[in-house]
Structure formats: structure tokens, C-alpha cells
Amino acid sequence: MGNEEVIDSILQVMKVTRRDVIDDFREAISDVNTNGLPQAVWARRAKVLVKIFKHNDRIKVLHIKRGFWEINPVF
């Protein structure tokens, strides 16, 4: 996987939006409010990143805790 493919993969993951997550959120969390939906979007993005790069030994998705949220840089 070359640099352009890595960047393209990351950009595709960043296209995950509320629309992609809302049905799962409503089913699993709440169908009466959307508190936590932005965090669910970021969590889905992190999950997809890990899935994409799982079998690539050269690329790692880090999970850095920042209080009650997490950042997931790709190295």
C-alpha cells in the first residue's frame, strides 16, 4: 500500500457522517435523542481505520485517550 492509497483510505473514512451512523445509534443507544452521536461518528471512523489497516504491519492506528475522548492518529 503506497502513500497515496493510505491517504485515500483515510479520506474515505473521514466521509463517515451522522447519516452513516444514525440508524445504528438509534437502535443501540437511543431513538429519542442524539446525545453522543458525534462521538459515535468518530468511534465508527476509528473502527473502520483499524479494519482497513489491520493486516498492514507498516501502518498503525493509535488510540490516544484524552480525558473522556480519544484521538486516533494513523502512523
CSV table of C-alpha atoms in Angstrom, one decimal:
chain,number,residue,atom,x,y,z
A,1,MET,CA,0.0,0.0,0.0
A,2,GLY,CA,1.6,3.2,-1.2
A,3,ASN,CA,1.3,6.7,0.4
A,4,GLU,CA,-1.5,7.8,-1.9
A,5,GLU,CA,-3.5,4.7,-1.1
A,6,VAL,CA,-3.1,5.3,2.6
A,7,ILE,CA,-4.2,8.9,2.2
A,8,ASP,CA,-7.1,7.9,0.0
A,9,SER,CA,-8.2,5.3,2.6
A,10,ILE,CA,-8.1,7.9,5.4
A,11,LEU,CA,-10.0,10.4,3.4
A,12,GLN,CA,-12.7,7.8,2.6
A,13,VAL,CA,-13.0,7.1,6.3
A,14,MET,CA,-13.4,10.8,7.1
A,15,LYS,CA,-16.5,10.8,4.8
A,16,VAL,CA,-18.4,8.7,7.5
A,17,THR,CA,-21.1,11.1,8.8
A,18,ARG,CA,-24.1,11.2,11.1
A,19,ARG,CA,-26.2,9.7,8.3
A,20,ASP,CA,-24.0,6.6,8.2
A,21,VAL,CA,-24.2,6.1,12.0
A,22,ILE,CA,-27.7,7.3,13.0
A,23,ASP,CA,-29.6,4.1,12.4
A,24,ASP,CA,-27.2,2.0,14.4
A,25,PHE,CA,-27.2,4.7,17.1
A,26,ARG,CA,-30.9,4.8,17.4
A,27,GLU,CA,-31.1,1.0,17.6
A,28,ALA,CA,-28.3,0.6,20.2
A,29,ILE,CA,-28.4,3.8,22.2
A,30,SER,CA,-31.5,6.0,21.9
A,31,ASP,CA,-34.3,6.7,19.4
A,32,VAL,CA,-35.5,9.8,21.4
A,33,ASN,CA,-32.3,11.9,21.4
A,34,THR,CA,-28.9,12.1,19.7
A,35,ASN,CA,-26.7,12.9,22.7
A,36,GLY,CA,-23.4,11.2,21.9
A,37,LEU,CA,-24.0,10.9,18.2
A,38,PRO,CA,-20.8,13.0,17.3
A,39,GLN,CA,-18.8,10.6,19.4
A,40,ALA,CA,-20.4,7.7,17.7
A,41,VAL,CA,-19.3,9.1,14.3
A,42,TRP,CA,-15.7,9.4,15.5
A,43,ALA,CA,-15.9,5.9,17.0
A,44,ARG,CA,-17.1,4.5,13.7
A,45,ARG,CA,-14.3,6.2,11.8
A,46,ALA,CA,-11.7,4.7,14.2
A,47,LYS,CA,-13.3,1.2,13.8
A,48,VAL,CA,-13.1,1.5,10.0
A,49,LEU,CA,-9.5,2.7,10.1
A,50,VAL,CA,-8.5,-0.2,12.3
A,51,LYS,CA,-10.3,-2.6,9.9
A,52,ILE,CA,-8.6,-1.1,6.8
A,53,PHE,CA,-5.1,-1.2,8.2
A,54,LYS,CA,-5.4,-4.4,10.4
A,55,HIS,CA,-3.2,-6.5,8.1
A,56,ASN,CA,-0.6,-3.9,7.3
A,57,ASP,CA,2.4,-4.2,9.5
A,58,ARG,CA,3.8,-0.8,8.4
A,59,ILE,CA,0.7,1.2,9.4
A,60,LYS,CA,-0.7,1.6,12.9
A,61,VAL,CA,-3.8,3.3,14.2
A,62,LEU,CA,-3.1,4.6,17.6
A,63,HIS,CA,-5.7,5.1,20.3
A,64,ILE,CA,-4.7,8.0,22.5
A,65,LYS,CA,-7.0,8.7,25.4
A,66,ARG,CA,-7.6,12.4,26.0
A,67,GLY,CA,-9.9,12.5,29.1
A,68,PHE,CA,-13.4,11.5,28.0
A,69,TRP,CA,-12.5,11.4,24.3
A,70,GLU,CA,-9.9,9.7,22.1
A,71,ILE,CA,-7.8,10.6,19.1
A,72,ASN,CA,-6.9,8.0,16.5
A,73,PRO,CA,-3.8,9.1,14.5
A,74,VAL,CA,-2.5,6.9,11.7
A,75,PHE,CA,1.2,6.2,11.6
